[in-house]
Tab-separated table of C-alpha atoms and ligand atoms in Angstrom:
chain	number	residue	atom	x	y	z
A	1	MET	CA	103.757	157.462	116.172
A	2	PRO	CA	102.740	161.056	116.820
A	3	ALA	CA	100.406	162.889	114.653
A	4	VAL	CA	102.492	166.092	115.082
A	5	GLU	CA	105.867	166.409	116.293
A	6	LEU	CA	108.152	169.424	116.867
A	7	SER	CA	111.312	169.075	118.130
A	8	SER	CA	113.862	172.237	119.017
A	9	VAL	CA	112.140	174.246	116.345
A	10	GLY	CA	113.190	177.896	116.173
A	11	LYS	CA	112.183	180.537	113.729
A	12	VAL	CA	113.713	184.172	113.601
A	13	TYR	CA	112.091	186.850	111.479
A	14	GLY	CA	114.615	189.700	110.386
A	15	TYR	CA	118.410	189.949	110.993
A	16	GLY	CA	120.708	191.916	113.218
A	17	PRO	CA	119.294	194.239	115.930
A	18	SER	CA	115.882	193.930	114.548
A	19	ALA	CA	115.798	190.350	114.501
A	20	MET	CA	112.473	188.869	116.067
A	21	VAL	CA	112.877	185.232	117.680
A	22	ALA	CA	109.371	184.151	116.824
A	23	LEU	CA	110.048	180.614	118.016
A	24	ASN	CA	112.556	179.476	120.274
A	25	ASP	CA	113.374	175.529	121.331
A	26	VAL	CA	109.666	174.595	120.794
A	27	GLY	CA	108.883	170.986	121.169
A	28	LEU	CA	105.517	169.450	121.137
A	29	SER	CA	104.268	166.085	120.499
A	30	ILE	CA	100.728	165.400	119.698
A	31	GLU	CA	98.997	162.021	119.754
A	32	PRO	CA	96.636	161.047	116.744
A	33	GLY	CA	93.166	162.125	117.543
A	34	ARG	CA	93.955	164.825	120.318
A	35	PHE	CA	92.492	168.134	120.376
A	36	VAL	CA	95.199	170.453	121.383
A	37	SER	CA	94.852	174.368	121.868
A	38	LEU	CA	97.672	176.789	121.822
A	39	ILE	CA	96.999	179.850	123.764
A	40	GLY	CA	99.134	182.968	124.542
A	41	PRO	CA	99.640	186.730	124.571
A	42	SER	CA	99.677	188.284	121.055
A	43	GLY	CA	103.007	187.970	119.112
A	44	CYS	CA	104.097	184.766	120.879
A	45	GLY	CA	104.272	182.801	117.928
A	46	LYS	CA	101.044	180.725	117.635
A	47	SER	CA	100.264	181.454	114.033
A	48	THR	CA	103.967	181.006	113.121
A	49	LEU	CA	103.896	177.535	114.726
A	50	LEU	CA	100.829	176.689	112.607
A	51	ARG	CA	102.108	178.112	109.558
A	52	ILE	CA	105.406	175.827	110.166
A	53	VAL	CA	103.269	172.530	110.814
A	54	ALA	CA	101.067	173.410	107.687
A	55	GLY	CA	104.447	173.505	105.534
A	56	LEU	CA	103.470	177.145	104.576
A	57	GLU	CA	106.525	178.362	106.412
A	58	ALA	CA	110.055	176.587	106.936
A	59	ALA	CA	111.542	176.491	110.476
A	60	ASP	CA	115.204	177.929	110.858
A	61	ARG	CA	116.012	175.172	113.166
A	62	GLY	CA	114.760	171.753	114.658
A	63	THR	CA	112.653	169.324	113.156
A	64	VAL	CA	108.737	169.130	112.276
A	65	ARG	CA	107.008	165.974	111.415
A	66	VAL	CA	103.365	165.177	110.417
A	67	HIS	CA	102.740	161.621	110.657
A	68	ASP	CA	106.446	161.168	110.395
A	69	VAL	CA	106.856	162.949	107.149
A	70	SER	CA	107.781	166.548	106.261
A	71	PRO	CA	104.767	168.965	106.374
A	72	GLU	CA	105.160	169.579	102.471
A	73	GLU	CA	104.738	165.861	102.037
A	74	ALA	CA	101.966	165.727	104.340
A	75	CYS	CA	100.294	168.673	102.788
A	76	ALA	CA	100.657	166.938	99.121
A	77	ALA	CA	99.028	163.849	100.682
A	78	LYS	CA	96.239	166.279	101.930
A	79	LEU	CA	96.774	165.013	105.607
A	80	ILE	CA	96.636	168.491	106.682
A	81	GLY	CA	93.641	170.885	106.707
A	82	PHE	CA	94.141	174.570	107.496
A	83	VAL	CA	91.338	177.044	108.661
A	84	PRO	CA	93.306	180.532	108.566
A	85	GLN	CA	92.077	183.360	110.695
A	86	SER	CA	90.052	185.024	108.016
A	87	PRO	CA	88.256	182.267	105.901
A	88	ALA	CA	89.841	182.947	102.276
A	89	LEU	CA	86.853	181.547	100.196
A	90	LEU	CA	87.237	182.201	96.789
A	91	PRO	CA	84.920	185.087	96.094
A	92	TRP	CA	83.830	183.656	92.669
A	93	LEU	CA	82.744	180.420	93.627
A	94	PRO	CA	79.389	179.630	95.437
A	95	VAL	CA	79.576	177.833	98.751
A	96	LEU	CA	79.270	174.416	97.339
A	97	GLY	CA	82.046	175.022	94.828
A	98	ASN	CA	84.303	176.304	97.496
A	99	VAL	CA	83.854	173.373	99.930
A	100	THR	CA	84.137	170.842	97.105
A	101	LEU	CA	87.301	172.352	95.531
A	102	PRO	CA	89.994	170.571	97.703
A	103	GLN	CA	88.120	167.274	96.687
A	104	LYS	CA	88.812	168.071	92.954
A	105	ILE	CA	92.379	169.048	92.931
A	106	ASN	CA	95.577	167.050	93.718
A	107	ARG	CA	93.970	163.922	92.549
A	108	ASP	CA	97.102	161.838	93.459
A	109	ALA	CA	96.897	162.837	96.989
A	110	PRO	CA	94.743	159.403	98.104
A	111	SER	CA	97.675	157.456	96.794
A	112	ARG	CA	100.433	159.484	98.601
A	113	ARG	CA	98.309	158.945	101.752
A	114	GLU	CA	98.250	155.270	101.234
A	115	ARG	CA	102.094	155.391	100.712
A	116	ILE	CA	102.113	157.290	104.228
A	117	GLY	CA	99.846	154.827	105.457
A	118	GLN	CA	97.575	156.927	107.856
A	119	LEU	CA	94.222	155.806	106.306
A	120	ALA	CA	94.701	152.231	107.472
A	121	ASP	CA	95.766	153.665	110.873
A	122	HIS	CA	92.731	155.308	111.594
A	123	GLY	CA	90.413	152.823	109.970
A	124	ARG	CA	88.705	155.495	108.172
A	125	GLY	CA	86.638	154.888	105.057
A	126	LYS	CA	88.457	156.035	101.619
A	127	THR	CA	85.161	157.478	100.289
A	128	GLN	CA	84.828	161.116	100.090
A	129	PRO	CA	82.776	162.603	102.663
A	130	ASP	CA	79.208	163.905	101.581
A	131	MET	CA	79.546	167.640	101.314
A	132	MET	CA	76.059	168.390	101.206
A	133	ALA	CA	75.398	166.539	104.443
A	134	LEU	CA	78.252	168.378	106.171
A	135	LEU	CA	77.280	171.707	104.931
A	136	ILE	CA	73.554	170.881	106.063
A	137	ARG	CA	74.841	169.983	109.608
A	138	ALA	CA	76.732	173.124	109.792
A	139	GLY	CA	73.487	175.097	108.955
A	140	LEU	CA	74.466	176.203	105.634
A	141	GLY	CA	72.064	173.893	103.596
A	142	ASP	CA	70.210	177.069	102.307
A	143	ALA	CA	73.476	178.952	101.377
A	144	ILE	CA	75.100	176.502	98.955
A	145	HIS	CA	74.511	178.575	95.831
A	146	LYS	CA	75.496	181.771	97.466
A	147	LEU	CA	78.827	183.579	96.941
A	148	PRO	CA	80.733	184.320	99.929
A	149	ALA	CA	80.190	188.046	99.665
A	150	GLN	CA	76.344	187.100	100.349
A	151	LEU	CA	77.194	185.426	103.514
A	152	SER	CA	77.582	186.815	107.019
A	153	GLY	CA	81.120	186.243	108.651
A	154	GLY	CA	80.034	183.194	110.874
A	155	MET	CA	78.561	181.551	107.648
A	156	GLN	CA	81.667	182.069	105.736
A	157	GLN	CA	83.744	180.844	108.891
A	158	ARG	CA	81.514	177.687	108.850
A	159	ALA	CA	81.935	177.300	105.077
A	160	ALA	CA	85.641	177.250	105.443
A	161	ILE	CA	85.565	174.691	108.385
A	162	VAL	CA	83.432	172.440	106.324
A	163	ARG	CA	85.774	172.744	103.495
A	164	ALA	CA	88.827	171.965	105.756
A	165	PHE	CA	86.867	168.874	106.941
A	166	GLY	CA	85.974	167.836	103.561
A	167	LEU	CA	89.600	166.853	102.976
A	168	GLN	CA	89.416	164.455	105.821
A	169	PRO	CA	92.408	165.733	107.005
A	170	ASP	CA	94.275	163.683	109.643
A	171	VAL	CA	95.610	166.983	111.164
A	172	LEU	CA	93.266	169.985	111.098
A	173	LEU	CA	95.055	173.304	112.043
A	174	MET	CA	92.769	176.303	112.966
A	175	ASP	CA	94.142	179.706	113.615
A	176	GLU	CA	91.441	181.499	115.845
A	177	PRO	CA	88.621	180.574	113.814
A	178	PHE	CA	85.802	181.784	115.923
A	179	SER	CA	87.382	184.927	117.238
A	180	ALA	CA	85.532	187.388	115.141
A	181	LEU	CA	82.060	185.696	115.973
A	182	ASP	CA	79.264	186.556	118.545
A	183	GLU	CA	79.083	184.419	121.588
A	184	PHE	CA	75.981	182.356	120.486
A	185	THR	CA	77.445	181.644	117.048
A	186	ARG	CA	80.739	180.858	118.666
A	187	GLU	CA	79.218	178.503	120.902
A	188	SER	CA	77.246	176.855	118.103
A	189	LEU	CA	80.313	176.462	116.018
A	190	GLN	CA	82.285	174.877	118.824
A	191	ASP	CA	79.488	172.281	119.224
A	192	GLN	CA	79.461	171.569	115.437
A	193	LEU	CA	83.372	171.190	115.530
A	194	LEU	CA	83.469	168.981	118.407
A	195	ASP	CA	80.871	166.829	116.628
A	196	LEU	CA	82.728	166.655	113.608
A	197	TRP	CA	85.874	165.837	115.456
A	198	ASP	CA	84.341	163.218	117.469
A	199	GLU	CA	82.973	161.593	114.116
A	200	LEU	CA	86.204	161.957	112.053
A	201	LYS	CA	88.710	161.489	114.708
A	202	THR	CA	90.850	164.086	113.419
A	203	THR	CA	93.942	165.480	115.192
A	204	VAL	CA	93.165	169.231	115.765
A	205	LEU	CA	95.746	172.023	116.672
A	206	PHE	CA	93.720	174.977	117.376
A	207	VAL	CA	94.710	178.702	118.336
A	208	THR	CA	92.526	180.743	120.647
A	209	HIS	CA	92.848	183.630	122.777
A	210	SER	CA	89.611	182.416	124.691
A	211	VAL	CA	90.661	180.606	128.088
A	212	SER	CA	87.015	178.972	128.275
A	213	GLU	CA	87.102	177.889	124.482
A	214	ALA	CA	90.539	176.379	125.329
A	215	VAL	CA	89.129	174.393	128.173
A	216	ARG	CA	86.094	173.538	126.676
A	217	MET	CA	87.531	172.057	123.559
A	218	SER	CA	90.754	170.758	124.301
A	219	ASP	CA	92.525	167.624	125.564
A	220	THR	CA	95.436	169.470	126.051
A	221	VAL	CA	96.151	173.314	126.452
A	222	VAL	CA	99.699	174.628	125.305
A	223	VAL	CA	100.512	177.953	127.054
A	224	MET	CA	103.020	180.011	125.309
A	225	ALA	CA	104.769	183.200	125.927
A	226	PRO	CA	106.523	185.872	123.839
A	227	ARG	CA	109.969	187.401	123.460
A	228	PRO	CA	111.024	184.667	122.623
A	229	GLY	CA	108.179	182.809	121.401
A	230	ARG	CA	108.080	179.499	123.375
A	231	ILE	CA	105.986	176.752	125.113
A	232	VAL	CA	105.857	177.405	128.760
A	233	ASP	CA	103.079	174.919	130.029
A	234	LEU	CA	101.093	171.981	128.865
A	235	ILE	CA	97.863	171.377	130.916
A	236	ASP	CA	95.695	168.386	130.257
A	237	ILE	CA	92.073	169.101	130.623
A	238	ASP	CA	90.569	165.936	132.193
A	239	LEU	CA	86.918	166.702	131.885
A	240	PRO	CA	84.298	164.165	130.391
A	241	ARG	CA	83.064	164.605	126.926
A	242	PRO	CA	80.861	165.496	125.377
A	243	ARG	CA	81.127	168.821	126.651
A	244	ASN	CA	78.042	170.459	126.327
A	245	GLN	CA	76.705	173.700	127.775
A	246	ARG	CA	76.088	172.271	131.164
A	247	LEU	CA	79.983	171.966	131.576
A	248	PHE	CA	79.991	175.731	132.308
A	249	GLU	CA	78.155	175.173	135.509
A	250	GLU	CA	80.738	172.975	136.656
A	251	ARG	CA	83.312	173.623	139.200
A	252	ARG	CA	86.117	171.951	137.701
A	253	PHE	CA	85.731	173.688	134.438
A	254	HIS	CA	86.363	177.023	136.316
A	255	GLU	CA	89.145	175.647	137.967
A	256	TYR	CA	91.040	174.793	134.947
A	257	GLU	CA	90.267	178.255	133.577
A	258	ASP	CA	91.674	179.954	136.847
A	259	LEU	CA	94.699	177.455	136.320
A	260	ILE	CA	95.253	178.485	132.785
A	261	ARG	CA	94.717	182.429	133.565
A	262	ASP	CA	97.404	182.025	136.182
A	263	ARG	CA	99.824	180.366	133.865
A	264	LEU	CA	99.173	183.280	131.268
A	265	HIS	CA	99.849	185.816	133.938
A	266	SER	CA	103.181	184.115	134.699
A	267	ALA	CA	103.942	184.047	131.072
A	268	TRP	CA	103.445	187.704	130.805
A	269	ARG	CA	105.477	188.205	133.982
A	270	SER	CA	108.476	186.249	132.807
A	271	THR	CA	108.377	188.345	129.665
A	272	ASP	CA	108.518	191.586	131.649
A	273	ALA	CA	111.464	190.285	133.614
A	274	ALA	CA	113.243	189.371	130.550
B	1	ATP	N1	106.229	187.266	108.054
B	1	ATP	C1	106.730	187.867	109.021
B	1	ATP	N2	107.781	188.894	109.092
B	1	ATP	C2	108.493	189.391	110.072
B	1	ATP	N3	107.871	189.035	111.475
B	1	ATP	C3	106.837	188.423	111.664
B	1	ATP	C4	106.229	187.686	110.424
B	1	ATP	N4	105.298	186.942	111.017
B	1	ATP	C5	105.247	187.013	112.232
B	1	ATP	N5	106.370	187.794	112.646
B	1	ATP	C6	106.529	188.107	114.037
B	1	ATP	O1	106.810	187.223	114.910
B	1	ATP	C7	106.254	187.337	116.222
B	1	ATP	C8	105.197	186.052	116.341
B	1	ATP	O2	104.112	186.334	115.415
B	1	ATP	P1	102.881	185.411	115.315
B	1	ATP	O3	101.798	185.959	114.167
B	1	ATP	O4	103.174	183.994	115.096
B	1	ATP	O5	102.084	185.657	116.761
B	1	ATP	P2	100.719	185.226	117.045
B	1	ATP	O6	100.944	184.391	118.707
B	1	ATP	O7	100.050	184.345	116.292
B	1	ATP	O8	100.128	186.372	117.536
B	1	ATP	P3	98.352	186.793	117.501
B	1	ATP	O9	97.665	186.550	118.788
B	1	ATP	O10	98.485	188.461	117.624
B	1	ATP	O11	97.732	186.487	116.344
B	1	ATP	C9	105.552	188.442	116.136
B	1	ATP	O12	106.608	189.267	116.864
B	1	ATP	C10	105.491	189.008	114.622
B	1	ATP	O13	105.694	190.445	114.658
B	2	MG	MG1	98.094	184.631	115.231
Protein backbone atom coordinates (compact mmCIF):
# COMPACT_ATOMS: atom_id res chain seq x y z
CA MET A 1 0.00 0.00 0.00
CA PRO A 2 1.46 3.43 -0.92
CA ALA A 3 2.39 5.83 1.87
CA VAL A 4 0.90 8.73 -0.10
CA GLU A 5 -1.51 8.43 -2.99
CA LEU A 6 -3.02 11.27 -4.97
CA SER A 7 -5.37 10.59 -7.78
CA SER A 8 -6.87 13.17 -10.18
CA VAL A 9 -6.32 15.91 -7.60
CA GLY A 10 -7.48 19.40 -8.56
CA LYS A 11 -7.42 22.68 -6.70
CA VAL A 12 -8.66 26.06 -7.91
CA TYR A 13 -8.25 29.33 -6.03
CA GLY A 14 -10.73 32.12 -6.69
CA TYR A 15 -13.71 32.27 -9.05
CA GLY A 16 -14.58 33.34 -12.57
CA PRO A 17 -12.01 35.05 -14.75
CA SER A 18 -9.55 35.42 -11.87
CA ALA A 19 -9.68 31.70 -10.99
CA MET A 20 -6.23 30.16 -10.64
CA VAL A 21 -5.86 26.44 -11.29
CA ALA A 22 -3.22 25.64 -8.69
CA LEU A 23 -3.37 21.89 -9.39
CA ASN A 24 -4.88 20.04 -12.31
CA ASP A 25 -5.32 16.27 -12.52
CA VAL A 26 -2.39 15.45 -10.25
CA GLY A 27 -1.68 11.79 -9.69
CA LEU A 28 1.21 10.56 -7.58
CA SER A 29 1.88 7.37 -5.70
CA ILE A 30 4.72 7.17 -3.16
CA GLU A 31 5.79 3.87 -1.68
CA PRO A 32 6.73 3.75 2.03
CA GLY A 33 10.28 4.82 2.81
CA ARG A 34 10.86 6.67 -0.45
CA PHE A 35 12.44 10.10 -0.63
CA VAL A 36 10.56 12.08 -3.26
CA SER A 37 11.26 15.69 -4.26
CA LEU A 38 8.98 18.16 -5.98
CA ILE A 39 10.68 20.69 -8.22
CA GLY A 40 9.20 23.25 -10.58
CA PRO A 41 8.83 26.96 -11.32
CA SER A 42 7.36 29.29 -8.74
CA GLY A 43 3.58 29.07 -8.65
CA CYS A 44 3.32 25.52 -10.05
CA GLY A 45 1.51 24.28 -6.95
CA LYS A 46 4.24 22.57 -4.92
CA SER A 47 3.22 24.12 -1.60
CA THR A 48 -0.45 23.62 -2.41
CA LEU A 49 0.18 19.93 -3.03
CA LEU A 50 2.08 19.63 0.25
CA ARG A 51 -0.62 21.44 2.22
CA ILE A 52 -3.27 19.14 0.74
CA VAL A 53 -1.30 16.02 1.72
CA ALA A 54 -0.79 17.55 5.19
CA GLY A 55 -4.56 18.00 5.55
CA LEU A 56 -4.16 21.77 5.93
CA GLU A 57 -6.22 22.36 2.81
CA ALA A 58 -8.81 20.29 0.98
CA ALA A 59 -8.58 19.35 -2.69
CA ASP A 60 -11.53 20.41 -4.87
CA ARG A 61 -11.34 17.22 -6.89
CA GLY A 62 -9.80 13.79 -6.70
CA THR A 63 -8.69 11.72 -3.75
CA VAL A 64 -5.78 11.95 -1.34
CA ARG A 65 -4.84 9.07 0.93
CA VAL A 66 -2.03 8.80 3.44
CA HIS A 67 -1.52 5.17 4.38
CA ASP A 68 -5.01 4.59 3.06
CA VAL A 69 -6.72 7.08 5.36
CA SER A 70 -7.62 10.74 4.76
CA PRO A 71 -4.95 13.37 5.51
CA GLU A 72 -7.05 14.58 8.48
CA GLU A 73 -7.13 11.09 10.01
CA ALA A 74 -3.42 10.66 9.29
CA CYS A 75 -2.68 13.94 11.08
CA ALA A 76 -4.76 12.99 14.11
CA ALA A 77 -2.78 9.75 14.31
CA LYS A 78 0.50 11.74 14.00
CA LEU A 79 1.45 9.93 10.86
CA ILE A 80 2.40 13.22 9.22
CA GLY A 81 5.21 15.61 10.09
CA PHE A 82 5.30 18.99 8.37
CA VAL A 83 8.26 21.35 8.14
CA PRO A 84 7.02 24.61 6.63
CA GLN A 85 9.25 26.96 4.68
CA SER A 86 9.73 29.23 7.68
CA PRO A 87 10.24 27.24 10.85
CA ALA A 88 7.30 28.50 12.94
CA LEU A 89 8.78 27.68 16.33
CA LEU A 90 6.80 28.97 19.30
CA PRO A 91 8.74 32.11 20.34
CA TRP A 92 8.06 31.77 24.07
CA LEU A 93 9.35 28.20 24.35
CA PRO A 94 13.04 27.28 24.44
CA VAL A 95 14.38 24.81 21.89
CA LEU A 96 13.79 21.74 24.06
CA GLY A 97 10.21 22.81 24.82
CA ASN A 98 9.54 23.41 21.13
CA VAL A 99 10.83 20.05 19.94
CA THR A 100 9.11 18.01 22.66
CA LEU A 101 5.75 19.78 22.35
CA PRO A 102 4.28 17.48 19.66
CA GLN A 103 4.98 14.48 21.90
CA LYS A 104 2.96 16.05 24.71
CA ILE A 105 -0.18 16.94 22.79
CA ASN A 106 -2.75 14.61 21.26
CA ARG A 107 -2.02 11.69 23.52
CA ASP A 108 -4.49 9.38 21.84
CA ALA A 109 -2.47 9.51 18.60
CA PRO A 110 -0.63 6.22 19.31
CA SER A 111 -3.89 4.28 19.57
CA ARG A 112 -5.14 5.90 16.35
CA ARG A 113 -1.86 4.94 14.72
CA GLU A 114 -2.22 1.38 15.80
CA ARG A 115 -5.72 1.29 14.39
CA ILE A 116 -4.34 2.48 11.08
CA GLY A 117 -1.72 -0.20 11.50
CA GLN A 118 1.41 1.56 10.34
CA LEU A 119 3.67 0.93 13.29
CA ALA A 120 3.50 -2.79 12.75
CA ASP A 121 4.13 -2.37 9.02
CA HIS A 122 7.31 -0.48 9.62
CA GLY A 123 8.59 -2.64 12.43
CA ARG A 124 9.39 0.48 14.41
CA GLY A 125 9.57 0.67 18.18
CA LYS A 126 6.74 2.38 19.99
CA THR A 127 8.95 4.30 22.36
CA GLN A 128 9.32 8.01 21.82
CA PRO A 129 12.63 9.04 20.30
CA ASP A 130 15.25 10.58 22.56
CA MET A 131 14.86 14.25 21.67
CA MET A 132 18.07 15.27 23.44
CA ALA A 133 20.00 12.78 21.33
CA LEU A 134 18.36 14.08 18.16
CA LEU A 135 19.15 17.68 19.14
CA ILE A 136 22.77 16.81 19.80
CA ARG A 137 23.00 15.03 16.45
CA ALA A 138 21.58 18.12 14.78
CA GLY A 139 24.28 20.25 16.43
CA LEU A 140 21.86 21.93 18.84
CA GLY A 141 23.12 20.41 22.09
CA ASP A 142 24.29 23.80 23.39
CA ALA A 143 21.10 25.57 22.35
CA ILE A 144 18.40 23.60 24.11
CA HIS A 145 17.61 26.31 26.66
CA LYS A 146 17.70 29.16 24.15
CA LEU A 147 14.60 30.85 22.76
CA PRO A 148 14.06 30.81 18.98
CA ALA A 149 14.90 34.53 18.74
CA GLN A 150 18.38 33.73 20.10
CA LEU A 151 19.08 31.23 17.31
CA SER A 152 20.32 31.75 13.78
CA GLY A 153 17.98 30.94 10.90
CA GLY A 154 19.84 27.68 10.27
CA MET A 155 19.55 26.65 13.91
CA GLN A 156 15.82 27.38 13.89
CA GLN A 157 15.49 25.31 10.75
CA ARG A 158 17.32 22.41 12.40
CA ALA A 159 15.10 22.66 15.47
CA ALA A 160 12.02 22.50 13.22
CA ILE A 161 13.40 19.39 11.51
CA VAL A 162 14.19 17.70 14.83
CA ARG A 163 10.69 18.56 16.04
CA ALA A 164 9.13 16.97 12.96
CA PHE A 165 11.25 13.84 13.35
CA GLY A 166 10.33 13.68 17.02
CA LEU A 167 6.82 12.73 16.01
CA GLN A 168 8.27 9.69 14.27
CA PRO A 169 6.03 10.52 11.36
CA ASP A 170 5.44 7.93 8.71
CA VAL A 171 5.31 10.73 6.18
CA LEU A 172 7.50 13.81 6.49
CA LEU A 173 6.52 16.81 4.35
CA MET A 174 9.15 19.52 3.93
CA ASP A 175 8.59 22.76 2.02
CA GLU A 176 11.93 24.19 0.87
CA PRO A 177 13.40 23.57 4.30
CA PHE A 178 16.94 24.61 3.36
CA SER A 179 16.31 27.39 0.86
CA ALA A 180 17.33 30.28 3.10
CA LEU A 181 20.60 28.74 4.27
CA ASP A 182 24.19 29.23 3.18
CA GLU A 183 25.76 26.44 1.15
CA PHE A 184 27.73 24.80 3.98
CA THR A 185 24.85 24.82 6.45
CA ARG A 186 22.62 23.46 3.71
CA GLU A 187 24.97 20.59 2.92
CA SER A 188 25.37 19.74 6.57
CA LEU A 189 21.59 19.72 7.07
CA GLN A 190 21.15 17.57 3.97
CA ASP A 191 23.58 15.08 5.53
CA GLN A 192 21.70 15.12 8.82
CA LEU A 193 18.35 14.71 7.13
CA LEU A 194 19.61 11.78 5.05
CA ASP A 195 21.04 10.14 8.19
CA LEU A 196 17.77 10.53 10.09
CA TRP A 197 15.75 9.36 7.11
CA ASP A 198 17.95 6.30 6.78
CA GLU A 199 17.60 5.54 10.48
CA LEU A 200 13.86 6.14 10.85
CA LYS A 201 12.75 4.88 7.41
CA THR A 202 10.34 7.77 7.00
CA THR A 203 8.64 8.53 3.70
CA VAL A 204 9.70 12.03 2.67
CA LEU A 205 8.02 14.48 0.30
CA PHE A 206 10.40 17.37 -0.12
CA VAL A 207 10.01 20.64 -2.04
CA THR A 208 13.10 22.29 -3.44
CA HIS A 209 14.17 24.76 -6.12
CA SER A 210 17.68 23.31 -6.20
CA VAL A 211 18.32 20.73 -8.91
CA SER A 212 21.46 19.39 -7.24
CA GLU A 213 19.67 19.09 -3.89
CA ALA A 214 16.85 17.16 -5.57
CA VAL A 215 19.29 14.75 -7.23
CA ARG A 216 21.36 14.27 -4.11
CA MET A 217 18.47 13.57 -1.78
CA SER A 218 15.84 11.78 -3.83
CA ASP A 219 14.81 8.37 -5.00
CA THR A 220 12.41 10.11 -7.37
CA VAL A 221 12.23 13.71 -8.59
CA VAL A 222 8.79 14.96 -9.59
CA VAL A 223 8.94 17.83 -12.10
CA MET A 224 5.96 20.19 -12.09
CA ALA A 225 4.83 22.96 -14.44
CA PRO A 226 2.56 25.95 -13.77
CA ARG A 227 -0.67 27.36 -15.26
CA PRO A 228 -2.22 24.96 -14.62
CA GLY A 229 -0.10 23.39 -11.88
CA ARG A 230 0.61 19.80 -12.91
CA ILE A 231 3.12 16.98 -12.86
CA VAL A 232 5.05 16.70 -16.11
CA ASP A 233 7.75 14.16 -15.28
CA LEU A 234 8.91 11.59 -12.77
CA ILE A 235 12.62 10.84 -12.78
CA ASP A 236 14.03 7.99 -10.70
CA ILE A 237 17.53 8.73 -9.40
CA ASP A 238 19.45 5.52 -9.63
CA LEU A 239 22.55 6.48 -7.63
CA PRO A 240 23.98 4.47 -4.73
CA ARG A 241 23.52 5.55 -1.12
CA PRO A 242 24.83 6.86 1.15
CA ARG A 243 25.23 9.91 -1.03
CA ASN A 244 28.05 11.91 0.47
CA GLN A 245 30.04 14.85 -0.88
CA ARG A 246 32.01 12.59 -3.23
CA LEU A 247 28.83 12.17 -5.26
CA PHE A 248 29.35 15.68 -6.66
CA GLU A 249 32.44 14.41 -8.51
CA GLU A 250 30.52 11.68 -10.31
CA ARG A 251 29.54 12.04 -13.91
CA ARG A 252 26.18 10.36 -13.42
CA PHE A 253 25.22 12.88 -10.76
CA HIS A 254 25.71 15.71 -13.25
CA GLU A 255 23.91 13.79 -15.98
CA TYR A 256 20.85 13.64 -13.71
CA GLU A 257 21.18 17.37 -13.02
CA ASP A 258 21.29 18.08 -16.77
CA LEU A 259 18.29 15.83 -17.39
CA ILE A 260 16.20 17.58 -14.74
CA ARG A 261 17.23 21.05 -15.93
CA ASP A 262 16.22 20.01 -19.42
CA ARG A 263 12.79 18.82 -18.20
CA LEU A 264 12.34 22.05 -16.24
CA HIS A 265 13.07 24.06 -19.39
CA SER A 266 10.50 22.01 -21.27
CA ALA A 267 8.01 22.69 -18.48
CA TRP A 268 8.61 26.42 -18.92
CA ARG A 269 8.30 26.23 -22.69
CA SER A 270 5.04 24.27 -22.50
CA THR A 271 3.71 26.98 -20.20
CA ASP A 272 4.68 29.78 -22.57
CA ALA A 273 3.01 27.99 -25.46
CA ALA A 274 -0.20 27.47 -23.47
N1 LIG B 1 -4.45 30.78 -0.47
C1 LIG B 1 -4.37 31.11 -1.78
N2 LIG B 1 -5.26 31.92 -2.36
C2 LIG B 1 -5.20 32.21 -3.67
N3 LIG B 1 -4.26 31.73 -4.50
C3 LIG B 1 -3.34 30.92 -3.97
C4 LIG B 1 -3.33 30.56 -2.60
N4 LIG B 1 -2.30 29.71 -2.37
C5 LIG B 1 -1.67 29.57 -3.54
N5 LIG B 1 -2.30 30.29 -4.52
C6 LIG B 1 -1.93 30.33 -5.94
O1 LIG B 1 -1.80 29.00 -6.39
C7 LIG B 1 -0.66 28.86 -7.24
C8 LIG B 1 0.26 27.80 -6.66
O2 LIG B 1 0.83 28.32 -5.45
P1 LIG B 1 1.88 27.51 -4.59
O3 LIG B 1 2.17 28.31 -3.38
O4 LIG B 1 1.39 26.13 -4.40
O5 LIG B 1 3.13 27.50 -5.59
P2 LIG B 1 4.61 26.95 -5.37
O6 LIG B 1 4.90 26.00 -6.47
O7 LIG B 1 4.78 26.49 -3.99
O8 LIG B 1 5.47 28.28 -5.63
P3 LIG B 1 6.86 28.76 -4.94
O9 LIG B 1 7.94 27.97 -5.63
O10 LIG B 1 6.94 30.21 -5.30
O11 LIG B 1 6.77 28.51 -3.47
C9 LIG B 1 -0.05 30.24 -7.34
O12 LIG B 1 -0.49 30.86 -8.52
C10 LIG B 1 -0.58 30.98 -6.14
O13 LIG B 1 -0.71 32.35 -6.41
MG1 LIG C 1 5.88 27.14 -2.32
